[in-house]
XYZ file of N, CA and C in Angstrom:
690
model
N 0.755 -1.186 -0.104
C 0.238 -0.104 0.007
C 0.487 1.161 0.030
N 0.581 2.189 -1.035
C 1.476 3.214 -0.812
C 1.151 4.200 0.154
N 2.106 5.191 0.071
C 2.171 6.208 1.427
C 1.175 7.197 0.724
N 0.174 6.962 1.422
C -0.579 8.591 1.836
C -0.245 9.847 1.632
N 1.013 9.622 2.573
C 1.831 11.191 1.997
C 2.614 11.117 0.639
N 2.970 10.352 0.317
C 3.515 10.038 -1.110
C 2.270 10.782 -1.931
N 1.237 10.021 -1.898
C 0.044 10.458 -2.739
C -0.484 12.027 -2.855
N -0.404 12.316 -1.950
C -0.703 13.937 -1.481
C 0.165 15.008 -2.184
N 1.860 14.338 -2.201
C 2.733 15.287 -2.277
C 2.877 15.200 -3.853
N 2.202 13.790 -4.782
C 2.616 13.439 -6.136
C 1.458 14.661 -6.455
N 0.281 14.313 -5.754
C -1.139 15.299 -6.357
C -0.823 17.258 -6.463
N -0.082 17.151 -5.418
C 0.438 18.817 -5.188
C 1.347 18.920 -6.233
N 2.199 18.520 -6.599
C 3.011 18.459 -7.475
C 2.596 18.721 -9.007
N 1.360 17.794 -9.305
C 0.789 17.706 -10.801
C -0.080 18.958 -10.664
N -0.699 19.019 -9.221
C -1.492 20.609 -9.624
C -0.628 21.901 -10.022
N 0.927 21.941 -9.306
C 1.460 23.111 -9.618
C 2.085 23.237 -10.611
N 2.265 21.957 -11.251
C 2.707 22.034 -12.919
C 1.826 22.266 -13.669
N 0.340 21.916 -13.478
C -0.702 22.224 -13.824
C -1.018 23.583 -14.200
N -0.794 24.174 -12.891
C -0.920 25.609 -12.621
C 0.144 26.601 -13.389
N 1.382 26.245 -13.339
C 2.600 26.921 -13.858
C 2.273 26.669 -15.359
N 1.948 25.503 -15.814
C 1.731 25.416 -17.285
C 0.587 26.549 -17.919
N -0.663 26.945 -16.930
C -2.030 27.559 -17.492
C -1.309 29.252 -17.110
N -0.117 29.515 -16.580
C 0.406 30.498 -16.748
C 0.396 31.540 -17.719
N 0.083 32.691 -17.762
C 0.172 33.964 -18.792
C 0.273 35.138 -18.763
N 0.581 35.722 -19.499
C 1.048 37.064 -19.549
C -0.099 38.220 -21.096
N -1.155 38.837 -20.071
C -2.069 39.701 -21.376
C -1.504 41.317 -21.434
N -0.739 41.561 -22.844
C -0.368 42.848 -22.556
C -1.192 43.408 -24.174
N -0.896 44.730 -24.190
C -1.853 45.415 -25.418
C -0.333 46.048 -25.768
N -0.484 46.365 -27.334
C 0.581 46.903 -28.037
C -0.181 47.927 -29.089
N 0.671 48.829 -29.243
C 0.382 49.964 -30.009
C 1.126 50.225 -31.301
N 0.756 50.521 -32.145
C 1.569 51.150 -33.183
C 0.823 52.172 -34.241
N 1.916 53.001 -35.013
C 1.329 54.325 -35.445
C 2.083 54.319 -36.846
N 1.656 54.997 -37.937
C 2.617 55.790 -38.639
C 1.785 56.779 -39.299
N 2.846 57.851 -39.825
C 2.309 59.250 -40.521
C 2.219 59.189 -41.457
N 1.182 59.400 -42.372
C 1.551 59.636 -43.986
C 0.595 60.638 -44.599
N 0.734 61.320 -45.872
C 0.106 62.482 -46.162
C -1.281 61.973 -46.610
N -2.274 62.774 -46.400
C -3.604 62.873 -46.412
C -3.661 63.089 -48.373
N -4.818 62.620 -48.956
C -5.002 63.039 -50.053
C -5.980 63.196 -50.526
N -7.169 63.183 -49.242
C -8.481 63.639 -49.443
C -8.684 64.533 -48.316
N -9.823 65.320 -48.335
C -10.198 65.827 -47.639
C -11.967 66.104 -47.333
N -12.759 66.077 -46.377
C -13.760 66.266 -46.076
C -14.344 67.358 -45.388
N -15.319 68.136 -45.959
C -15.752 69.331 -45.362
C -17.044 69.801 -45.086
N -18.209 70.053 -44.291
C -19.149 69.897 -44.093
C -19.449 71.530 -44.550
N -20.428 72.256 -45.386
C -20.868 73.594 -45.312
C -22.317 73.513 -45.389
N -22.901 74.661 -44.375
C -24.215 74.594 -44.219
C -24.537 75.805 -44.300
N -25.969 75.973 -44.720
C -26.551 77.249 -44.577
C -27.922 76.987 -42.998
N -28.051 78.126 -42.638
C -29.089 78.026 -41.231
C -29.690 79.744 -41.347
N -31.041 79.744 -41.836
C -31.649 80.733 -42.230
C -32.923 80.686 -41.024
N -33.436 81.678 -41.267
C -34.759 81.758 -40.462
C -36.246 82.380 -41.140
N -37.582 82.500 -40.799
C -38.613 82.494 -41.327
C -39.929 82.198 -40.228
N -40.400 83.278 -40.987
C -42.084 83.334 -39.862
C -42.954 82.239 -40.074
N -42.599 81.432 -41.084
C -43.054 80.144 -40.713
C -41.710 78.841 -41.400
N -42.667 77.742 -41.168
C -41.555 76.670 -41.872
C -41.469 76.909 -42.871
N -42.196 77.096 -43.717
C -42.332 77.098 -45.051
C -41.252 78.230 -46.221
N -41.603 79.012 -45.231
C -40.411 80.492 -45.610
C -39.443 80.000 -44.660
N -38.987 79.726 -44.083
C -37.815 79.011 -43.667
C -37.199 78.031 -44.838
N -37.692 76.902 -44.749
C -37.252 76.090 -45.665
C -36.845 76.477 -47.505
N -38.081 77.176 -47.734
C -38.169 77.980 -48.856
C -36.579 79.415 -49.110
N -36.215 79.782 -48.015
C -35.261 80.424 -48.524
C -33.429 79.736 -47.969
N -33.960 79.019 -47.119
C -32.911 77.921 -46.939
C -32.506 77.033 -48.442
N -33.478 76.322 -48.741
C -33.414 75.998 -50.557
C -32.744 77.015 -51.762
N -33.166 78.336 -51.366
C -32.697 79.196 -52.542
C -30.787 79.363 -52.060
N -30.485 79.709 -50.921
C -29.551 79.563 -50.309
C -28.446 78.004 -50.689
N -28.679 77.419 -49.948
C -28.108 76.205 -50.579
C -28.316 75.710 -51.614
N -28.799 76.329 -52.985
C -28.917 76.032 -54.179
C -27.512 77.123 -54.937
N -27.518 78.019 -54.231
C -25.965 78.798 -54.657
C -24.788 77.990 -53.992
N -25.056 77.722 -53.124
C -23.861 77.268 -52.030
C -23.010 76.228 -53.247
N -23.984 75.011 -53.608
C -24.065 74.060 -54.337
C -23.444 74.415 -55.502
N -24.179 75.124 -56.081
C -23.342 75.708 -57.196
C -22.125 76.410 -57.333
N -21.949 77.214 -56.321
C -20.297 77.811 -56.204
C -19.718 76.709 -55.664
N -19.709 75.708 -55.466
C -18.897 74.785 -55.009
C -18.571 74.013 -56.388
N -19.718 73.586 -56.971
C -19.669 72.901 -58.438
C -18.452 73.493 -59.022
N -18.134 74.975 -59.124
C -17.811 76.096 -60.351
C -16.265 75.471 -59.782
N -15.862 75.015 -58.754
C -14.506 74.472 -58.516
C -13.908 73.193 -59.305
N -14.838 72.633 -60.155
C -14.459 71.450 -60.290
C -14.662 70.450 -59.521
N -15.513 70.496 -58.124
C -16.405 69.085 -57.638
C -17.346 68.689 -58.326
N -17.328 67.491 -58.267
C -18.389 66.618 -58.781
C -19.567 66.178 -58.411
N -20.598 66.570 -58.836
C -22.037 66.128 -58.196
C -22.093 65.156 -57.215
N -21.437 64.271 -57.562
C -21.352 62.698 -56.408
C -20.151 62.748 -55.335
N -19.363 63.826 -55.517
C -18.923 64.278 -54.082
C -19.325 64.933 -53.565
N -21.089 65.356 -53.642
C -21.128 66.590 -52.803
C -22.837 65.162 -52.040
N -23.256 65.151 -50.856
C -23.944 64.302 -50.217
C -24.685 65.401 -49.098
N -25.956 65.340 -48.913
C -26.804 65.939 -47.700
C -26.016 65.404 -46.548
N -25.677 65.849 -45.704
C -25.044 65.076 -43.988
C -26.460 65.779 -43.136
N -27.319 66.888 -43.497
C -28.345 66.959 -42.043
C -29.277 68.030 -42.704
N -30.581 68.302 -42.095
C -31.395 68.601 -42.554
C -32.599 69.006 -41.340
N -32.419 70.113 -40.652
C -33.721 70.036 -39.310
C -34.247 71.507 -39.975
N -35.163 71.724 -39.508
C -36.259 72.948 -39.329
C -37.104 72.601 -37.931
N -36.729 73.717 -37.475
C -37.246 73.501 -35.693
C -37.432 75.090 -35.544
N -38.817 75.026 -34.586
C -39.239 76.361 -34.102
C -38.443 77.203 -33.319
N -38.788 78.303 -33.390
C -38.041 79.693 -32.553
C -39.179 79.845 -31.364
N -38.814 79.574 -30.394
C -39.755 79.378 -28.970
C -39.190 80.882 -27.890
N -39.937 81.412 -27.444
C -39.757 83.055 -26.750
C -40.192 82.261 -25.561
N -39.733 82.439 -24.396
C -40.319 82.059 -23.260
C -39.923 83.609 -22.505
N -41.440 83.959 -21.782
C -41.132 85.063 -21.085
C -41.995 84.858 -19.764
N -41.302 85.426 -18.678
C -42.449 85.529 -17.170
C -43.383 85.247 -17.303
N -43.852 84.504 -16.437
C -45.761 83.924 -16.208
C -46.608 83.826 -17.659
N -45.846 83.550 -18.513
C -46.077 83.601 -20.141
C -46.085 81.981 -20.704
N -46.889 81.403 -21.238
C -46.365 79.866 -21.706
C -45.647 80.649 -23.122
N -44.703 79.086 -23.449
C -43.484 79.588 -24.241
C -44.467 79.519 -25.651
N -44.074 80.585 -26.438
C -44.788 81.374 -28.188
C -43.756 80.787 -28.955
N -44.249 80.279 -29.521
C -43.215 80.208 -31.824
C -43.463 81.216 -32.247
N -42.045 81.906 -32.167
C -42.240 83.718 -32.894
C -41.572 83.471 -34.310
N -41.347 82.022 -34.968
C -40.621 81.667 -36.001
C -40.185 80.448 -35.985
N -39.721 79.852 -37.185
C -38.739 78.925 -37.983
C -37.867 79.138 -38.235
N -36.470 78.362 -37.882
C -35.325 78.192 -38.842
C -35.160 77.056 -39.074
N -34.393 76.822 -40.276
C -33.857 75.972 -41.142
C -32.492 75.613 -41.278
N -32.062 74.370 -40.990
C -30.638 74.018 -41.307
C -30.556 72.960 -42.486
N -29.453 72.766 -42.919
C -28.883 71.988 -44.254
C -27.701 71.634 -44.382
N -26.895 70.928 -44.363
C -25.332 70.694 -44.405
C -25.407 69.608 -45.798
N -24.198 70.253 -46.505
C -23.963 69.167 -47.831
C -22.462 69.071 -47.070
N -22.190 67.661 -46.998
C -20.411 67.001 -47.051
C -19.895 66.661 -48.228
N -18.635 67.688 -48.602
C -17.965 67.856 -49.562
C -16.566 66.716 -49.632
N -16.398 66.045 -50.945
C -15.166 65.198 -50.694
C -14.506 65.583 -51.676
N -13.211 66.465 -51.224
C -12.076 66.856 -52.176
C -10.783 66.128 -52.292
N -10.846 65.991 -53.543
C -9.488 65.101 -54.120
C -8.501 65.760 -54.337
N -8.460 66.994 -54.605
C -7.301 67.906 -54.830
C -7.390 68.549 -53.997
N -6.423 68.760 -52.574
C -6.033 69.273 -51.631
C -5.749 71.057 -51.968
N -5.491 71.350 -52.920
C -5.146 72.781 -53.699
C -6.833 73.547 -53.520
N -7.750 72.593 -53.722
C -8.976 73.103 -53.718
C -9.773 73.596 -52.494
N -9.236 73.198 -51.262
C -9.908 73.213 -50.094
C -10.277 74.648 -49.836
N -9.282 75.369 -49.520
C -9.867 77.284 -49.832
C -10.970 77.679 -50.456
N -10.404 77.242 -51.651
C -11.360 77.945 -52.960
C -12.953 77.377 -52.690
N -13.059 76.058 -51.802
C -14.407 75.328 -52.019
C -14.774 76.001 -50.508
N -14.350 76.330 -49.774
C -14.629 77.085 -48.567
C -14.952 78.032 -48.854
N -14.451 79.264 -49.120
C -14.781 80.722 -49.861
C -15.447 81.204 -50.451
N -15.647 79.618 -51.635
C -16.966 80.073 -52.497
C -18.220 79.701 -51.761
N -17.806 78.663 -50.690
C -19.289 77.958 -50.549
C -19.889 79.248 -49.117
N -19.108 80.177 -48.684
C -19.249 81.095 -47.784
C -19.683 82.234 -48.453
N -19.014 82.550 -49.888
C -19.667 83.485 -50.509
C -21.113 83.356 -50.934
N -21.104 82.156 -51.431
C -22.579 81.735 -51.933
C -23.575 81.904 -50.635
N -23.653 81.995 -49.570
C -24.719 81.794 -48.393
C -24.383 80.800 -47.178
N -23.220 80.236 -47.139
C -22.731 79.208 -46.364
C -22.677 79.982 -45.032
N -22.970 79.652 -43.942
C -22.825 80.552 -42.669
C -22.269 79.483 -41.462
N -22.083 78.294 -42.215
C -21.634 77.164 -41.195
C -20.763 76.261 -41.540
N -19.757 76.387 -41.369
C -18.521 75.623 -41.869
C -17.985 74.678 -40.314
N -17.818 73.251 -40.896
C -17.635 72.534 -39.568
C -17.153 71.310 -40.079
N -16.171 70.289 -39.367
C -15.847 68.785 -39.467
C -14.792 69.011 -40.495
N -13.839 69.904 -40.883
C -12.582 69.399 -41.661
C -11.697 68.223 -41.221
N -12.028 67.124 -42.274
C -10.799 66.026 -41.824
C -10.373 65.309 -43.034
N -8.864 64.839 -42.700
C -8.134 64.451 -43.757
C -8.152 63.079 -43.733
N -7.775 62.163 -44.852
C -8.058 60.932 -44.930
C -7.246 60.495 -46.144
N -6.727 59.076 -46.412
C -6.188 58.991 -46.931
C -6.885 57.394 -47.913
N -6.902 57.756 -49.311
C -7.656 56.876 -50.075
C -7.259 55.569 -49.692
N -6.066 54.811 -50.391
C -5.493 53.708 -50.191
C -4.678 53.863 -48.621
N -5.346 53.789 -47.659
C -4.450 53.149 -46.799
C -4.191 51.833 -45.603
N -4.185 50.732 -47.138
C -4.008 49.580 -46.561
C -2.347 49.216 -45.714
N -1.831 49.940 -46.725
C -0.501 49.559 -46.523
C -0.006 50.287 -45.051
N -0.362 51.475 -44.940
C -0.537 51.992 -43.520
C -0.743 51.628 -42.320
N -1.703 50.865 -42.462
C -3.087 50.201 -41.361
C -2.336 49.004 -41.295
N -1.563 48.041 -42.721
C -0.743 47.101 -42.271
C 1.040 47.633 -41.576
N 1.180 47.927 -41.663
C 2.554 48.232 -40.574
C 1.943 49.056 -39.631
N 1.010 50.068 -39.379
C 0.590 49.821 -37.807
C 0.562 49.037 -37.142
N -0.470 47.869 -37.673
C -0.535 46.753 -36.840
C 0.939 46.083 -36.454
N 1.573 46.209 -37.280
C 3.129 45.320 -37.256
C 3.481 45.811 -35.963
N 3.455 46.970 -36.276
C 4.531 47.766 -35.318
C 3.328 47.158 -33.531
N 2.291 47.127 -33.762
C 1.698 46.934 -32.457
C 2.029 45.635 -32.019
N 2.109 44.613 -32.900
C 2.883 43.553 -32.511
C 3.866 43.339 -31.898
N 4.585 43.975 -32.830
C 6.153 44.107 -32.496
C 6.467 44.677 -30.971
N 5.391 45.978 -30.546
C 5.360 46.650 -29.590
C 4.962 45.601 -28.148
N 3.797 45.237 -28.199
C 3.253 43.492 -27.204
C 4.760 42.715 -26.916
N 5.097 42.447 -28.080
C 6.213 41.708 -27.825
C 7.424 41.321 -27.022
N 7.457 43.237 -27.503
C 8.801 43.654 -26.599
C 8.421 43.695 -25.073
N 7.019 44.474 -24.829
C 6.545 44.535 -23.296
C 6.232 43.267 -22.689
N 5.780 41.880 -23.585
C 5.842 40.664 -23.166
C 7.338 40.296 -22.148
N 8.304 40.781 -22.992
C 9.413 40.025 -22.749
C 9.859 40.815 -21.322
N 9.892 42.074 -21.322
C 10.263 42.980 -20.521
C 9.678 42.274 -18.983
N 8.335 41.965 -18.957
C 7.684 41.709 -17.894
C 8.129 40.503 -17.247
N 7.836 39.354 -18.376
C 8.390 38.079 -18.151
C 9.872 37.592 -17.481
N 10.872 39.177 -18.092
C 12.150 38.636 -17.304
C 11.872 39.272 -16.095
N 11.524 40.729 -15.617
C 11.033 40.903 -14.215
C 10.591 40.258 -13.535
N 10.018 39.131 -13.995
C 8.795 38.212 -13.307
C 9.774 37.188 -12.848
N 11.008 36.681 -13.626
C 11.782 35.747 -13.581
C 10.808 34.248 -14.800
N 10.072 34.912 -15.218
C 9.600 33.577 -16.288
C 10.098 33.767 -17.357
N 9.681 32.808 -18.159
C 10.123 32.350 -19.932
C 9.003 32.387 -20.807
N 8.801 33.251 -21.746
C 7.684 32.804 -22.812
C 7.728 31.507 -23.689
N 6.737 31.065 -23.722
C 6.799 29.426 -24.449
C 6.053 29.641 -25.570
N 4.893 30.886 -25.550
C 4.220 31.013 -26.506
C 2.849 31.576 -26.755
N 2.412 31.791 -27.569
C 1.133 32.541 -28.044
C -0.316 31.879 -27.749
N -1.237 32.434 -27.204
C -2.204 31.272 -26.833
C -2.985 32.637 -27.911
N -3.343 33.583 -27.626
C -4.168 34.045 -28.214
C -3.809 35.807 -28.743
N -4.134 35.984 -30.047
C -4.331 37.564 -30.284
C -5.745 38.178 -30.913
N -5.988 39.532 -29.836
C -7.187 40.055 -30.474
C -6.655 41.527 -31.032
N -7.144 41.843 -31.990
C -6.916 42.775 -32.683
C -7.980 43.921 -32.113
N -7.256 45.066 -32.194
C -7.767 45.995 -31.422
C -8.554 47.268 -32.513
N -8.264 46.548 -33.991
C -8.852 47.684 -34.857
C -7.547 49.270 -35.190
N -8.094 49.831 -36.152
C -7.057 50.653 -36.715
C -7.775 51.928 -36.644
N -7.582 53.231 -36.747
C -7.977 54.553 -36.652
C -7.102 55.224 -37.127
N -7.935 56.733 -37.970
C -6.956 58.135 -38.153
C -7.418 58.447 -37.370
N -6.153 59.459 -36.657
C -6.159 60.460 -35.527
C -6.887 61.602 -36.081
N -7.853 62.303 -35.712
C -7.907 63.846 -35.986
C -7.300 65.057 -35.989
N -7.064 65.455 -36.921
C -6.388 66.619 -37.150
C -6.732 67.775 -36.437
N -5.769 69.273 -36.489
C -6.436 70.068 -35.082
C -6.482 70.955 -35.972
N -7.102 70.654 -37.415
C -7.774 72.039 -38.455
C -9.099 71.959 -38.781
N -9.726 71.097 -37.494
C -11.358 71.085 -37.609
C -12.205 72.383 -38.016
N -12.289 72.747 -36.375
C -13.511 73.600 -36.349
C -13.178 75.216 -36.714
N -11.718 75.508 -36.575
C -11.291 76.878 -37.010
C -11.502 77.350 -38.350
N -11.512 76.114 -39.556
C -11.511 76.203 -40.935
C -12.816 77.171 -41.373
N -12.312 78.219 -41.765
C -13.823 78.962 -42.524
C -14.225 80.427 -41.740
N -13.464 80.382 -40.374
C -13.499 81.659 -39.724
C -13.234 82.987 -40.394
N -11.710 82.940 -41.035
C -11.280 83.764 -41.786
C -12.351 84.343 -42.730
N -12.874 83.645 -43.331
C -13.451 84.263 -44.680
C -14.759 85.000 -43.843
N -14.849 84.135 -42.832
C -16.491 84.623 -42.185
C -16.548 86.179 -41.549
N -14.926 86.351 -41.249
C -14.770 87.900 -40.526
C -14.647 88.653 -42.083
N -14.181 87.785 -43.016
C -13.620 89.199 -43.818
C -13.288 88.293 -45.511
N -14.274 89.368 -46.000
C -14.624 88.318 -47.156
C -13.289 88.435 -48.431
N -12.476 89.144 -47.931
C -11.275 88.976 -48.508
C -10.118 87.983 -48.425
N -10.411 87.640 -47.540
C -9.190 86.606 -46.839
C -9.382 85.409 -47.379
N -8.481 84.683 -48.051
C -8.691 83.784 -47.999
C -8.273 82.483 -46.560
N -9.059 81.445 -47.018
C -8.889 80.320 -45.807
C -7.791 79.606 -45.889
N -6.795 80.120 -45.088
C -5.741 79.095 -44.625
C -5.952 78.066 -44.418
N -5.539 76.852 -45.104
C -5.264 75.082 -44.555
C -4.264 74.657 -45.003
N -3.916 73.775 -43.640
C -2.358 73.229 -44.449
C -2.798 71.547 -43.470
N -2.643 70.973 -44.862
C -3.223 69.316 -44.311
C -2.126 68.632 -43.361
N -1.070 68.797 -43.718
C 0.180 68.129 -42.806
C -0.128 66.752 -42.888
N 0.532 66.323 -41.604
C 0.161 64.520 -42.167
C -0.705 64.318 -41.238
N -1.215 62.575 -41.389
C -2.740 62.094 -40.478
C -1.605 61.191 -40.080
N -2.286 60.202 -38.701
C -1.570 59.147 -38.129
C -2.847 58.175 -38.051
N -2.122 57.065 -38.569
C -2.911 56.039 -38.986
C -2.172 54.985 -37.622
N -3.104 54.435 -37.076
C -2.534 53.897 -35.854
C -3.732 51.966 -35.773
N -2.525 51.611 -35.344
C -3.533 49.989 -34.550
C -3.293 49.493 -33.125
N -4.292 48.564 -33.027
C -3.467 48.271 -31.268
C -3.894 46.613 -31.062
N -3.401 45.895 -30.747
C -3.694 44.500 -30.731
C -3.567 44.137 -29.053
N -3.954 42.736 -28.767
C -4.060 42.563 -27.518
C -3.577 41.000 -27.282
N -2.787 40.722 -26.715
C -1.636 39.351 -26.840
C -1.469 38.481 -25.891
N -2.083 37.504 -25.808
C -1.989 36.487 -24.414
C -0.967 35.298 -24.557
N 0.196 35.695 -23.835
C 1.604 34.792 -23.959
C 1.488 33.538 -23.090
N 1.909 32.609 -22.981
C 2.190 31.402 -22.006
C 3.553 31.651 -21.598
N 3.576 31.504 -20.398
C 4.937 31.408 -19.693
C 4.625 30.559 -18.566
N 6.243 30.328 -18.299
C 6.397 29.181 -17.041
C 7.909 29.584 -16.587
């Protein structure tokens, strides 16, 4: 008959061995690359008021037609323009001890413009404002073919995660034995700093040309990797 103590020790060793085998390190890795943009998107809008919803909409339609025509004169094709927002809402006056009173209506319409020739950005914005646009927002830069940039960003993310795991394992006195899983966190394009201020120069001065500098955009990627260690 085997010694019960021997059996207990054997079972404990097996348990510890299994636990050691199941040890893991989970790390996140981030990578990014900077590239030159080749496409810009900007929203130009018209917001106006009227005594009735129909009057506000009619005036807005007239001005928006002028804005679209002005944009197209810069060589922007119709298919590069798309309505991004349209709203009509009442203007309500609030007075003390009086029920709310509708005094008119406002109508807002925005068109998203895709610009593939970045030298036309200032002209598109300025001509749109001159034609009646009084709302300019959301200037974003991107790159049409960004597959290679995304691949490099993810590759850098994996390399960063691997280096981080090695550092942690070494500090903890462990050895990396393999990879259990890799979860991609996706890729993204970092927003530029040009967004909300574009167009303000033209709103203040009819002769000022809106300065636009595309600069570089950053495409980043992330991964989460689980490494087996012992």
